[in-house]
């Protein structure tokens, strides 16, 4: 899909910008909360996730990779994913979760933001992609975000939001532990080398 863009004036950062705007649009559509807008939000979010993969592929294929582009991609991912969970919480304000849907959406979003912040810190300490978790059978852990629209389409928005609030919180604590353990290992290695 990206190959035709390689010889055009379209840059990876432009694709990232479209990804960011589509992620925000998906969050807004989910926040409206009607069935039609929720479906639109899911479709736009899937497109946003595809664009997230496309920007990196375009950068590699066109030889336009850069640290700033990678940072911009991470920030766009963080904003999109955080806002989608908050949007989902707002959209479920009249569900059985009321009055807890918005706080649950915020908890899920803040937890996702904490993970992205920790990724940035790990990469600042250890270099680009140092915080990546290994994939399984061709699936990257980031691909799990595609479960959001799938669960919504299956009618599982309420359990999804609860699972996201709990799961993202637990994962952010795990990632914080990973950050601290890697930082400690770095300090021990530096002391041993001296």
Coordinates of C-alpha atoms in Angstrom, one line a residue:
X1 CA 0.0 0.0 0.0
X2 CA 2.9 2.4 0.8
X3 CA 5.1 1.5 -2.2
X4 CA 3.3 3.9 -4.6
X5 CA 3.9 6.8 -2.2
X6 CA 7.7 6.3 -2.1
X7 CA 8.4 8.4 -5.3
X8 CA 5.9 11.1 -4.4
X9 CA 6.3 14.3 -2.4
X10 CA 4.3 12.8 0.5
X11 CA 6.5 12.5 3.5
X12 CA 6.3 10.1 6.5
X13 CA 5.5 13.0 8.8
X14 CA 2.6 14.0 6.6
X15 CA 1.2 10.5 7.0
X16 CA 1.8 10.7 10.7
X17 CA -0.2 14.0 10.8
X18 CA -3.1 12.4 9.0
X19 CA -2.9 9.5 11.5
X20 CA -3.0 12.0 14.4
X21 CA -6.0 13.9 13.0
X22 CA -7.9 10.6 12.2
X23 CA -7.2 9.3 15.7
X24 CA -8.6 12.5 17.2
X25 CA -11.6 12.3 14.8
X26 CA -12.2 8.7 15.9
X27 CA -12.2 9.8 19.6
X28 CA -14.7 12.6 18.9
X29 CA -17.0 10.2 17.0
X30 CA -16.8 7.7 19.9
X31 CA -17.5 10.4 22.4
X32 CA -20.8 11.4 20.6
X33 CA -22.0 7.9 21.8
X34 CA -24.7 7.2 19.2
X35 CA -24.5 3.9 17.4
X36 CA -23.9 5.5 14.0
X37 CA -21.1 7.7 15.3
X38 CA -19.6 4.9 17.2
X39 CA -19.4 2.8 14.0
X40 CA -17.9 5.8 12.2
X41 CA -15.4 6.2 15.0
X42 CA -14.4 2.5 14.8
X43 CA -13.8 2.7 11.0
X44 CA -11.8 5.9 11.3
X45 CA -9.7 4.4 14.1
X46 CA -8.9 1.4 12.0
X47 CA -7.8 3.7 9.3
X48 CA -5.7 5.6 11.8
X49 CA -4.0 2.5 13.0
X50 CA -3.2 1.5 9.3
X51 CA -1.7 5.0 8.8
X52 CA 0.4 4.4 11.9
X53 CA 2.0 1.4 10.2
X54 CA 2.2 3.2 6.9
X55 CA 4.3 6.2 8.1
X56 CA 7.1 4.0 9.4
X57 CA 7.0 1.8 6.3
X58 CA 7.1 4.9 4.1
X59 CA 10.0 6.3 6.1
X60 CA 12.0 3.0 5.8
X61 CA 11.2 2.5 2.1
X62 CA 12.0 6.1 1.1
X63 CA 15.1 6.4 3.3
X64 CA 13.5 9.2 5.3
X65 CA 13.9 7.8 8.8
X66 CA 14.8 10.2 11.5
X67 CA 14.8 10.5 15.3
X68 CA 12.4 13.5 15.1
X69 CA 10.1 11.5 12.9
X70 CA 10.2 8.6 15.3
X71 CA 9.4 10.9 18.2
X72 CA 6.6 12.5 16.3
X73 CA 5.2 9.1 15.5
X74 CA 5.3 8.1 19.2
X75 CA 3.5 11.3 20.2
X76 CA 0.9 10.9 17.5
X77 CA 0.3 7.3 18.7
X78 CA 0.0 8.4 22.3
X79 CA -2.4 11.2 21.6
X80 CA -4.6 9.0 19.3
X81 CA -4.8 6.1 21.7
X82 CA -5.2 8.1 24.8
X83 CA -8.1 10.1 23.3
X84 CA -9.8 7.0 21.9
X85 CA -10.2 5.6 25.4
X86 CA -11.3 8.9 26.8
X87 CA -13.8 9.2 23.9
X88 CA -15.1 5.7 24.5
X89 CA -15.6 6.6 28.2
X90 CA -17.5 9.8 27.3
X91 CA -19.6 7.9 24.7
X92 CA -20.6 5.3 27.3
X93 CA -21.9 8.0 29.7
X94 CA -25.5 6.7 29.4
X95 CA -24.5 3.0 29.7
X96 CA -24.7 0.7 32.7
X97 CA -21.3 2.2 33.7
X98 CA -22.8 5.6 34.4
X99 CA -21.4 7.6 36.3
X100 CA -18.1 5.7 36.1
X101 CA -17.6 5.5 32.3
X102 CA -15.8 8.9 32.0
X103 CA -13.5 8.2 34.9
X104 CA -12.7 4.7 33.6
X105 CA -12.0 6.2 30.1
X106 CA -9.7 8.8 31.8
X107 CA -7.9 6.1 33.8
X108 CA -7.4 4.0 30.7
X109 CA -6.2 7.0 28.7
X110 CA -3.8 8.2 31.5
X111 CA -2.4 4.7 31.8
X112 CA -1.8 4.5 28.1
X113 CA -0.1 8.0 28.3
X114 CA 2.1 6.7 31.2
X115 CA 3.2 3.8 29.0
X116 CA 4.1 6.1 26.2
X117 CA 6.0 8.4 28.6
X118 CA 8.0 5.4 29.9
X119 CA 8.7 4.3 26.3
X120 CA 10.2 7.8 25.6
X121 CA 12.3 7.6 28.8
X122 CA 13.6 4.1 28.0
X123 CA 14.5 5.2 24.5
X124 CA 16.2 8.3 25.9
X125 CA 18.3 6.1 28.1
X126 CA 18.9 3.1 25.8
X127 CA 18.2 4.3 22.3
X128 CA 15.5 4.1 19.7
X129 CA 13.3 1.0 19.9
X130 CA 14.8 -0.1 23.2
X131 CA 11.4 -0.3 24.9
X132 CA 9.8 -2.5 22.2
X133 CA 8.4 -5.8 23.4
X134 CA 8.9 -8.8 21.2
X135 CA 6.1 -9.8 18.8
X136 CA 4.5 -13.2 18.6
X137 CA 3.6 -15.0 15.3
X138 CA 4.0 -11.8 13.3
X139 CA 1.9 -9.7 15.6
X140 CA 3.4 -6.7 17.4
X141 CA 2.1 -5.9 20.9
X142 CA 1.0 -2.5 19.5
X143 CA -1.4 -4.4 17.2
X144 CA -3.5 -5.1 20.2
X145 CA -5.0 -1.6 19.8
X146 CA -7.0 -3.1 16.9
X147 CA -9.1 -5.0 19.5
X148 CA -10.7 -1.7 20.5
X149 CA -12.9 -1.4 17.3
X150 CA -13.3 -5.2 17.1
X151 CA -14.7 -5.3 20.7
X152 CA -17.0 -2.3 20.0
X153 CA -18.3 -3.9 16.8
X154 CA -19.1 -7.1 18.8
X155 CA -21.1 -5.0 21.3
X156 CA -18.5 -5.4 24.1
X157 CA -17.8 -1.7 24.7
X158 CA -18.6 -1.8 28.4
X159 CA -16.3 -4.8 29.2
X160 CA -13.7 -3.3 26.9
X161 CA -13.6 0.0 28.8
X162 CA -13.4 -1.8 32.2
X163 CA -10.7 -4.1 30.9
X164 CA -8.8 -1.2 29.4
X165 CA -8.9 0.8 32.6
X166 CA -7.6 -2.2 34.7
X167 CA -5.3 -3.7 32.0
X168 CA -3.7 -0.5 30.9
X169 CA -3.1 0.5 34.6
X170 CA -1.5 -2.9 35.3
X171 CA 0.6 -2.7 32.1
X172 CA 1.8 0.8 33.0
X173 CA 2.9 -0.5 36.4
X174 CA 4.7 -3.4 34.6
X175 CA 6.3 -1.0 32.2
X176 CA 7.4 1.3 35.1
X177 CA 9.1 -1.8 36.7
X178 CA 10.7 -2.6 33.4
X179 CA 12.0 1.0 33.1
X180 CA 13.4 0.9 36.7
X181 CA 15.1 -2.5 36.2
X182 CA 16.7 -1.4 32.9
X183 CA 17.9 1.8 34.4
X184 CA 19.4 -0.1 37.4
X185 CA 21.1 -2.5 34.9
X186 CA 22.5 0.4 33.0
X187 CA 24.0 1.9 36.2
X188 CA 25.5 -1.4 37.3
X189 CA 27.1 -1.9 33.9
X190 CA 28.6 1.6 33.9
X191 CA 30.0 1.0 37.4
X192 CA 31.4 -2.4 36.4
X193 CA 33.1 -0.9 33.3
X194 CA 34.8 1.8 35.4

